[in-house]
Short mmCIF file of C-alpha atoms in Angstrom, two decimals:
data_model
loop_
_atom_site.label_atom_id
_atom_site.label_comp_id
_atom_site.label_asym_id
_atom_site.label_seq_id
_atom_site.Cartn_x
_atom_site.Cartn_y
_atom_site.Cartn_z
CA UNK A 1 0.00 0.00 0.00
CA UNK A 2 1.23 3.58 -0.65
CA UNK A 3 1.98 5.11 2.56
CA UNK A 4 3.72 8.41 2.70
CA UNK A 5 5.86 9.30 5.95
CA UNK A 6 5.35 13.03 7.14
CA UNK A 7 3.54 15.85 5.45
CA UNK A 8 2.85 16.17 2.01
CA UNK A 9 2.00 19.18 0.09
CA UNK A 10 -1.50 18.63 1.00
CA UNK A 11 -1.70 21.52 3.77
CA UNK A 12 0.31 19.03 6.17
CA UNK A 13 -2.14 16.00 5.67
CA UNK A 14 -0.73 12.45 4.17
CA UNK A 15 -2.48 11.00 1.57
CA UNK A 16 -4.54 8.23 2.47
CA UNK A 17 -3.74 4.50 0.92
CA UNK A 18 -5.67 3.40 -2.34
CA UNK A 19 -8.29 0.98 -2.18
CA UNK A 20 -8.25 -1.45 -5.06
CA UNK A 21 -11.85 -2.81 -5.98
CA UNK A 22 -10.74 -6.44 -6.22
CA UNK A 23 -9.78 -6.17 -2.77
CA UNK A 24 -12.97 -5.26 -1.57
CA UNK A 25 -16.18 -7.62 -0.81
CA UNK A 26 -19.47 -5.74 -0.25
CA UNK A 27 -22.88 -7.02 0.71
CA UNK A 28 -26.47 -5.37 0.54
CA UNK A 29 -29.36 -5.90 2.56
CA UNK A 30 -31.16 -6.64 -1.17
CA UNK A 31 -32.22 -10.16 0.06
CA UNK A 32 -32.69 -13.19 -2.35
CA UNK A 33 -35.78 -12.06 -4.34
CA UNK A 34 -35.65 -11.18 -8.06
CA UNK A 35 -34.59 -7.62 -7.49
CA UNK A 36 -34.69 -4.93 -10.04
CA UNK A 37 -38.59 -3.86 -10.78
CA UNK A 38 -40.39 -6.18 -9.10
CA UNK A 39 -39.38 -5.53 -5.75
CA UNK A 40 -39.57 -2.18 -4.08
CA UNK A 41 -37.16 -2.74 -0.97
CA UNK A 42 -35.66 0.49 0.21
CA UNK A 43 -33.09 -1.63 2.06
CA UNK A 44 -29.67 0.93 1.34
CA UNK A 45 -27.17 -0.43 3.66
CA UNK A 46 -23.78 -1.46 2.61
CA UNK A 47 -21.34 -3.75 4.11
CA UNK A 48 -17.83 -3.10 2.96
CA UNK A 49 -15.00 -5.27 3.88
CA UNK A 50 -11.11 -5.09 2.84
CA UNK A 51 -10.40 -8.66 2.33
CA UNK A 52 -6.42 -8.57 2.64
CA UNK A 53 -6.77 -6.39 6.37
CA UNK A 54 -10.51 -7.89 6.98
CA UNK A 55 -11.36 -4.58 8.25
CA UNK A 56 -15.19 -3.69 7.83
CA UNK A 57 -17.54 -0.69 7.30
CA UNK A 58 -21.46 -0.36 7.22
CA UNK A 59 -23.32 2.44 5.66
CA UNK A 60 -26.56 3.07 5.95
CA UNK A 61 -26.29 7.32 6.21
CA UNK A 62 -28.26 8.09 3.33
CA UNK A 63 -31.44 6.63 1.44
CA UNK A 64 -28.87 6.30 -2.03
CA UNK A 65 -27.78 2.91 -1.81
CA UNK A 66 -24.56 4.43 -4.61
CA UNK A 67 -24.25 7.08 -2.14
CA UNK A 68 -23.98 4.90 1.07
CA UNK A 69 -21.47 2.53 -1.25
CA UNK A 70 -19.14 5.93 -2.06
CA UNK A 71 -19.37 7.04 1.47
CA UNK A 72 -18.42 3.58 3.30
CA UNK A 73 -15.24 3.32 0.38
CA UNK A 74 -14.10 6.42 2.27
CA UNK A 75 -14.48 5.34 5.45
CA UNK A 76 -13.14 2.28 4.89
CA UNK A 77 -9.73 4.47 3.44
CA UNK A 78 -9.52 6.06 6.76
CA UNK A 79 -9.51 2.85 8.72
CA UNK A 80 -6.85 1.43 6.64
CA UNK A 81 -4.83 4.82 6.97
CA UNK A 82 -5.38 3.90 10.68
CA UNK A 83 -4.42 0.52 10.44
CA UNK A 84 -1.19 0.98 8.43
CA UNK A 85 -0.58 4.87 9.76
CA UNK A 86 -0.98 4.21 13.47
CA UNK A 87 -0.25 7.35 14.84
CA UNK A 88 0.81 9.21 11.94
CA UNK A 89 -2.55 8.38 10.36
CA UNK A 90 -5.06 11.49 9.53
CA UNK A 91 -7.41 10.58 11.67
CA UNK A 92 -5.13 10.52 14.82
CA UNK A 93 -3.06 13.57 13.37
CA UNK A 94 -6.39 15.06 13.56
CA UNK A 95 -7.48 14.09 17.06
CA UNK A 96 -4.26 15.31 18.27
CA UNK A 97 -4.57 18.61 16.66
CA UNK A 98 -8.11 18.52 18.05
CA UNK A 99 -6.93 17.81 22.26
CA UNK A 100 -4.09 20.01 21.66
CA UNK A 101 -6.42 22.67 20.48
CA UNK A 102 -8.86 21.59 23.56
CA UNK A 103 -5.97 22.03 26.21
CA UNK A 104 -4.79 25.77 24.95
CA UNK A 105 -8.14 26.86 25.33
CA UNK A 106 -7.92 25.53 28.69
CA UNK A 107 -4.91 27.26 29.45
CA UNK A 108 -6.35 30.57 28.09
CA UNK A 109 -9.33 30.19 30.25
CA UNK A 110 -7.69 29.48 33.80
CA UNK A 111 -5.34 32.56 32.69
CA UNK A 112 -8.39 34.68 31.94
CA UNK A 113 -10.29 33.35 35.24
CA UNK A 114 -7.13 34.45 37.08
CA UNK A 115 -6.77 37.70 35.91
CA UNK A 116 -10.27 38.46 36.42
CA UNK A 117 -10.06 37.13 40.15
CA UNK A 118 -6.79 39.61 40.61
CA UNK A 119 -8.33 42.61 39.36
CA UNK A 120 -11.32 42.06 41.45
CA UNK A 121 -9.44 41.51 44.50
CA UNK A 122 -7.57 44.82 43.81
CA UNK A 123 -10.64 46.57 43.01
CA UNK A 124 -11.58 45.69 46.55
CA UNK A 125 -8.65 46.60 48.50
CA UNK A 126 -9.04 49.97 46.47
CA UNK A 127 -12.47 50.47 48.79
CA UNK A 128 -10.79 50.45 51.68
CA UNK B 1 -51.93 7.23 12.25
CA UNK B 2 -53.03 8.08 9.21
CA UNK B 3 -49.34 7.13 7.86
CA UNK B 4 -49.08 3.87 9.42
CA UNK B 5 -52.81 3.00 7.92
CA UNK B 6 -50.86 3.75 4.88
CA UNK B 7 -47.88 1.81 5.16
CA UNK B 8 -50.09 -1.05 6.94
CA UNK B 9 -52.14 -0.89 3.43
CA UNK B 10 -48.39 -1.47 1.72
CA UNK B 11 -48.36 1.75 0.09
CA UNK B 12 -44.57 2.33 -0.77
CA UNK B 13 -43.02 4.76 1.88
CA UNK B 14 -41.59 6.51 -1.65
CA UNK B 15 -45.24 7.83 -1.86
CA UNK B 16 -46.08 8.38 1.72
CA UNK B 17 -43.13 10.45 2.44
CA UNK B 18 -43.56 12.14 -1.06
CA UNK B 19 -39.83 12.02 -1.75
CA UNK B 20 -37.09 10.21 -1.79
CA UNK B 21 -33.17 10.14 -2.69
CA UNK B 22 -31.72 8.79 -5.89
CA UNK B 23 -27.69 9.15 -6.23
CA UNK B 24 -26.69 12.86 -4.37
CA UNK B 25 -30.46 14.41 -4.92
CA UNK B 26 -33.92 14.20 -3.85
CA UNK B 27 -36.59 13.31 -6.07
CA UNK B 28 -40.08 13.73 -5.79
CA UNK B 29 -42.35 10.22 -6.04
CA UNK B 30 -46.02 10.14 -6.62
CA UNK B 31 -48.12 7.48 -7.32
CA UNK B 32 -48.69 5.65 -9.76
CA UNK B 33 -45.24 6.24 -11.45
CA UNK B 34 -42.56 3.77 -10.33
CA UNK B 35 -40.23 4.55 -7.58
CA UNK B 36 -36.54 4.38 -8.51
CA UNK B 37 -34.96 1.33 -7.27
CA UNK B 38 -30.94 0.75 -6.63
CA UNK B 39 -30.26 -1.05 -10.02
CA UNK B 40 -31.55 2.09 -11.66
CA UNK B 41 -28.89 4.04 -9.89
CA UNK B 42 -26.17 1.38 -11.10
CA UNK B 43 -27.39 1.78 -14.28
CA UNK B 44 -26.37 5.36 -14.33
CA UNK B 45 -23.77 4.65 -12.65
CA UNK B 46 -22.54 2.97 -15.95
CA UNK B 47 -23.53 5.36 -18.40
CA UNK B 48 -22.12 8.20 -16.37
CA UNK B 49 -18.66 6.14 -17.30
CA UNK B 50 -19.24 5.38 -20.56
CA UNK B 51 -19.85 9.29 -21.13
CA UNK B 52 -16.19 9.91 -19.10
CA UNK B 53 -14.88 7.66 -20.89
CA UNK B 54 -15.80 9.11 -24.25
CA UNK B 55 -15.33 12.52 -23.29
CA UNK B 56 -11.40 11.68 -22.31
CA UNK B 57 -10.87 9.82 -25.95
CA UNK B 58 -12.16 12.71 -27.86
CA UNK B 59 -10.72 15.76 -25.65
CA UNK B 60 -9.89 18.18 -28.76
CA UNK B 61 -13.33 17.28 -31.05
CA UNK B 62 -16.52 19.37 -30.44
CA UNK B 63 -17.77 21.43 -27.79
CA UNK B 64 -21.21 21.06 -28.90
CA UNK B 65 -23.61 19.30 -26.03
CA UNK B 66 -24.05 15.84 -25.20
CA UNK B 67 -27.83 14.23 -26.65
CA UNK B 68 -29.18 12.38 -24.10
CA UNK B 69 -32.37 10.43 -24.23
CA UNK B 70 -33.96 8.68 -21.62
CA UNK B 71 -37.68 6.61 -22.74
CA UNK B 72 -39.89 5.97 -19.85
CA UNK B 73 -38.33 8.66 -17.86
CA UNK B 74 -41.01 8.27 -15.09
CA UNK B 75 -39.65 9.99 -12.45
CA UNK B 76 -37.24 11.49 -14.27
CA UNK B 77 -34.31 10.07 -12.31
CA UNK B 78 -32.50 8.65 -14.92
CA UNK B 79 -32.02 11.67 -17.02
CA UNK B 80 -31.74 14.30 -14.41
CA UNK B 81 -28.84 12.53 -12.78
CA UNK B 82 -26.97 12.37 -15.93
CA UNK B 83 -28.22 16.33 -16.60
CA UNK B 84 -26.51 17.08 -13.12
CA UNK B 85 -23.69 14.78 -13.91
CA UNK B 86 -22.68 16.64 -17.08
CA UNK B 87 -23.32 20.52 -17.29
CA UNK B 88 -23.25 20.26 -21.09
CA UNK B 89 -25.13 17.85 -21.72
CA UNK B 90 -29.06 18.12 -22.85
CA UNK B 91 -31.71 15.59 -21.76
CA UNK B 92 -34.80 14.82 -23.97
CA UNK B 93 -37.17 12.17 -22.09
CA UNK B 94 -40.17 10.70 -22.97
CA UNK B 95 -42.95 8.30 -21.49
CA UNK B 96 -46.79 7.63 -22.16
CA UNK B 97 -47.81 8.30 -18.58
CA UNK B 98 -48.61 11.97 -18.30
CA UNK B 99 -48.47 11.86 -14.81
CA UNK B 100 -44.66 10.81 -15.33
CA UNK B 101 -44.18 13.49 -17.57
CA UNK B 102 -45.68 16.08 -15.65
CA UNK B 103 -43.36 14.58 -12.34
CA UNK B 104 -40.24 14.31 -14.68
CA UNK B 105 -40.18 17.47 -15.46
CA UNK B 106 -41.36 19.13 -11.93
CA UNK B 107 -38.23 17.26 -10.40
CA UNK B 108 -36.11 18.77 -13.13
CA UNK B 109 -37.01 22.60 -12.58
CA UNK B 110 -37.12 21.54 -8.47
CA UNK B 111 -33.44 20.72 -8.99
CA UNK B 112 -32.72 23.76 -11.02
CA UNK B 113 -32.39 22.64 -14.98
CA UNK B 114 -33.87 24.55 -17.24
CA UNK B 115 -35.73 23.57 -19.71
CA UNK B 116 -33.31 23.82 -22.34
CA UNK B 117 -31.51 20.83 -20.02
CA UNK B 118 -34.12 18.61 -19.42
CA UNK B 119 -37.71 18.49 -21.11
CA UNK B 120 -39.46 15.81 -20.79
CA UNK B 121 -42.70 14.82 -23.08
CA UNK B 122 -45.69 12.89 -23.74
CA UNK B 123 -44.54 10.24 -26.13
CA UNK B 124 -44.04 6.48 -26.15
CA UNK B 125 -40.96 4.88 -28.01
CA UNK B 126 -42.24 3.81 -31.34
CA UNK B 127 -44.27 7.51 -32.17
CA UNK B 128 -40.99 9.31 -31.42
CA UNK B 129 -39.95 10.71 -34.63
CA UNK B 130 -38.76 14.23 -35.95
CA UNK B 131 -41.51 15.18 -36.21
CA UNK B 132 -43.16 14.34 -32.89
CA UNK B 133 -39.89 15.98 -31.25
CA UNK B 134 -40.95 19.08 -29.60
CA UNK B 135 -37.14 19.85 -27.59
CA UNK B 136 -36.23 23.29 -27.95
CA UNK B 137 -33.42 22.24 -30.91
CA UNK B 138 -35.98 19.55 -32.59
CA UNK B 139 -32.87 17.27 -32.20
CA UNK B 140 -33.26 13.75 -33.40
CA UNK B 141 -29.41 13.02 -33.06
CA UNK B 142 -28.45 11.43 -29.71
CA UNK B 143 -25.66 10.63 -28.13
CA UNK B 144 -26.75 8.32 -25.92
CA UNK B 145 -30.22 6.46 -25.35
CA UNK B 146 -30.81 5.16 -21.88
CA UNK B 147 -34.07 3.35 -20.59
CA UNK B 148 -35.45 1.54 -17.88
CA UNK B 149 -38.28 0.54 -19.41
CA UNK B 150 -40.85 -1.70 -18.41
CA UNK B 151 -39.56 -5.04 -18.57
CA UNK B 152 -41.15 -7.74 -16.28
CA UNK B 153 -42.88 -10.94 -18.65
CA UNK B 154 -46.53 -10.80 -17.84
CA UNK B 155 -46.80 -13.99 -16.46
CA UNK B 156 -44.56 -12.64 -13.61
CA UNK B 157 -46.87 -9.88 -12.35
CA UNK B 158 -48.87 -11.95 -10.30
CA UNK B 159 -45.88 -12.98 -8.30
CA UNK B 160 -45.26 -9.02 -6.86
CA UNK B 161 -45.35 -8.42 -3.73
CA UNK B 162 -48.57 -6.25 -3.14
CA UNK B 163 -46.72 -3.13 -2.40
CA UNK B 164 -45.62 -2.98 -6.18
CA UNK B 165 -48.41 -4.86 -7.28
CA UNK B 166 -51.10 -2.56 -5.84
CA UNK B 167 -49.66 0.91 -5.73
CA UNK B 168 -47.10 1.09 -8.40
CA UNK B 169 -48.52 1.56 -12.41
CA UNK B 170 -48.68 -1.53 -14.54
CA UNK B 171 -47.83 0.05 -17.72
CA UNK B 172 -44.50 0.74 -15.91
CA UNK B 173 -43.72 -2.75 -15.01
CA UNK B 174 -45.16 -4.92 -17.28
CA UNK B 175 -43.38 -5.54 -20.74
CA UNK B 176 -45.64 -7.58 -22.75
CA UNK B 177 -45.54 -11.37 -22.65
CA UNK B 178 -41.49 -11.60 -22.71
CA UNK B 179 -41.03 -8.48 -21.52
CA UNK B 180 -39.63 -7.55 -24.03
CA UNK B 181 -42.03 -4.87 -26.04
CA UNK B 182 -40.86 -1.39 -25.59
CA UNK B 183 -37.45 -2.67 -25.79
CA UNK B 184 -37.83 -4.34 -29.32
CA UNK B 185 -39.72 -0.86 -30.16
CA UNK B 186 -36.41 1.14 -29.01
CA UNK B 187 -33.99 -1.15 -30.67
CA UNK B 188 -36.35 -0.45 -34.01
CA UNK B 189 -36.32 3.26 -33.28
CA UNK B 190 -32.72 3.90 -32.24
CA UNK B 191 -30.86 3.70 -35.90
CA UNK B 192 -33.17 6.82 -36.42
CA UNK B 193 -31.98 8.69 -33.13
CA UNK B 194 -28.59 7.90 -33.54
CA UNK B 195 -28.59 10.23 -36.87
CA UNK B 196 -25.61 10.18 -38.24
CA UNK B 197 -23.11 9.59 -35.50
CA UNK B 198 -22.48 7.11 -33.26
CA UNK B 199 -25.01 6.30 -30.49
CA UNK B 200 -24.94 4.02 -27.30
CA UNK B 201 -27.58 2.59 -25.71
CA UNK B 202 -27.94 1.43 -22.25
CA UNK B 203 -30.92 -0.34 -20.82
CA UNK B 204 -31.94 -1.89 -17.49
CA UNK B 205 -33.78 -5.26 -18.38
CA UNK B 206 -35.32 -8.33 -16.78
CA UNK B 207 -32.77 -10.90 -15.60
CA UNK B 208 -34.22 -13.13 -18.73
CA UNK B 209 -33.25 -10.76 -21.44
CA UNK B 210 -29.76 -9.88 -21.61
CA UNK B 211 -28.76 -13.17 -22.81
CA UNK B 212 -32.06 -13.04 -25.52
CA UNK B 213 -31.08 -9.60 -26.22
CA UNK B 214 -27.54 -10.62 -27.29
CA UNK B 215 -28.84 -13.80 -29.69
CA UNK B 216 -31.52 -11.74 -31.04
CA UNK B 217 -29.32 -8.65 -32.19
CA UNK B 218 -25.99 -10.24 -32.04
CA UNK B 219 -27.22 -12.98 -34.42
CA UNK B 220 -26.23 -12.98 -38.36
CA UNK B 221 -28.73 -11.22 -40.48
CA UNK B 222 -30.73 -10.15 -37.96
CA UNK B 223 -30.20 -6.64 -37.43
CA UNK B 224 -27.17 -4.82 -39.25
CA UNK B 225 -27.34 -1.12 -37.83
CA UNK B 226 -27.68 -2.09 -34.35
CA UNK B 227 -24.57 -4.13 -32.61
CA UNK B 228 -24.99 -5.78 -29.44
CA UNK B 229 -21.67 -4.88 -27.27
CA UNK B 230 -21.85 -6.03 -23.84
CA UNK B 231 -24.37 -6.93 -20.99
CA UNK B 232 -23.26 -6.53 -17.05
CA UNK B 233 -24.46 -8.05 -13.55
CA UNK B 234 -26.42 -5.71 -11.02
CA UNK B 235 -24.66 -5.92 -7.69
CA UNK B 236 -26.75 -8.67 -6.39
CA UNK B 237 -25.55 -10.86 -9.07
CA UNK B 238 -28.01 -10.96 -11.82
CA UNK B 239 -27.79 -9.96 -15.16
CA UNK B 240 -29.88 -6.79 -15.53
CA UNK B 241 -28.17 -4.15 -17.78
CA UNK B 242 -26.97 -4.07 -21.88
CA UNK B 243 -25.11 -1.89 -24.14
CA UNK B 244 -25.97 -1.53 -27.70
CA UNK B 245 -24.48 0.69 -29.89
CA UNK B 246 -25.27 2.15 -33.66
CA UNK B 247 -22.56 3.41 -35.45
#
């Protein structure tokens, strides 16, 4: 699989590994009936499985059973950018971003709720 | 309560709700005209790639729009997702159901093509002519033909299940004794709409007509203009789509 170390030119994000089609098995909820017009099943959901890592999606989002197939191929991308990426994957490269982001604002905050507490104490003392 | 009287009554939910998606839009569905099902969105699926595919082998020929037309547009699924698909491309459906002409070409102007886009009109296969034709350009030179027509061998309609067989028009579903009717009167019709260029012509079909399709048009003598090329699975396995082409 093409995995790329570091960033790219992609505004810091690593490309995510290719999915080849004969790689992947899907199933649908379609059942065993004729299909096409005679039934009128609105059954959309997709089960999407990457037979060399056996890793698995379902979709079900939308009521576009070609949609729910496009979304679960990108899903499925991300968990094998996970799989192979580990850490350096985009989804943990984003959760990092995201906690790191989390804990500044927390920083920011206490400083701010300090601040305010030392001005109002000195605002006091100026009363008396 | 109402709505569950409804659905208890097997009334697709495609007609209770009013609406529902096909591809990346939202389509409205009104009784009697058939609700899209998923091997009609595989079957645009295929065409959309066929037109890609074209479009990347002749990169420097003409800018002049894609012909598209879809026969028994109901709906109007078919040829509004390829309208959407490809910005210069103009769609030209017909059916016999005015109901699925009027619905065809509500969803089109919901979804914001014009009518120089998409028109759809009251027409059945074998009357389409020139002259019949009344698209903005009175084009009878397509591109590409596409159809989901009504395909299912009589003798199979008394095995639907009753939300199909009770709420959903006949005329949409049932093809004649084979099947087979309004596709022999496209494959008479589309030499004419090809005009004088090269046409393509995908179809969604019964699971028993791919393989009759082929013998009929592939076989010596039988038909010179029209070539049978190919015919593909649905995702569930069965044989349901086939390309035919008139050079």
């Amino acid at each position: 699989y093409k995995s790329y170390e570091g960033p790219s030119g992609n505004g810091g994000l690593t490309a995510l590994p290719e999915l080849k089609e004969e790689d992947l098995t899907e199933k649908f909820a379609r059942g065993s009936g004729p299909g096409g017009q005679k039934i009128n099943k609105t059954a959309s959901k997709v089960i999407l499985v990457h037979e060399p890592t056996q890793l698995r999606v379902e979709c079900q989002d939308t009521r576009s059973l070609q949609q729910n197939r496009k979304i679960a191929r990108k899903r499925l991308r991300l968990k094998l950018d996970e799989f192979i990426n580990g850490s350096n994957s985009r989804t943990s490269v984003k959760a990092a971003k995201a906690s790191k982001k989390k804990s500044k604002a927390k920083a920011r905050n206490k400083a701010r709720q300090k601040k305010k507490k030392e001005i109002a104490l000195k605002e006091e003392g100026e009363f008396y | 309560r109402d709505l569950v009287r409804r659905r208890l009554e097997h009334e697709p939910i495609q007609y209770i709700i009013g609406e529902w998606d096909f591809m990346d839009f939202t389509i409205k569905c009104r009784a009697p005209t058939l609700c899209p099902r998923p091997e009609t969105e595989e079957l645009v699926e295929h065409v959309i790639h066929q037109i890609q595919n074209d479009q990347q082998q002749h990169k420097d020929n003409d800018n002049n729009p894609i012909q598209i037309l879809d026969v028994g547009c109901g709906t109007g699924a078919i040829g509004i997702a390829l309208a959407r698909a490809f910005p210069q491309a103009e769609v030209t459906a017909i059916d016999i159901a005015p109901e699925a002409v009027a619905l065809s070409n509500e969803n089109a102007r919901l979804l914001q093509l014009s009518d120089a886009r998409y028109k759809a009109q009251l027409c059945s296969a074998a009357d389409f002519t020139t002259e019949a034709s009344t698209a903005a350009t009175s084009v009878m030179k397509f591109d590409y033909v596409v159809s989901n027509p009504p395909y299912i061998p009589f003798n199979d309609m008394e095995t639907l299940t009753p939300d199909v067989r009770d709420h959903e028009d006949f005329g949409a579903l049932c093809g004649g004794d084979d099947g087979l009717n309004v596709v022999r009167d496209i494959v008479a019709m589309l030499p004419q709409w090809a005009g004088e260029s090269k046409c393509t012509c995908w179809m969604e079909v019964d699971v028993s007509h791919p393989i009759m399709i082929r013998d009929w048009i592939g076989g010596s003598g039988n038909d010179d203009v029209n070539k049978f090329v190919e015919y593909r699975q649905d995702l569930c396995g069965r044989d349901r789509f086939v390309r035919l082409e008139v050079s």
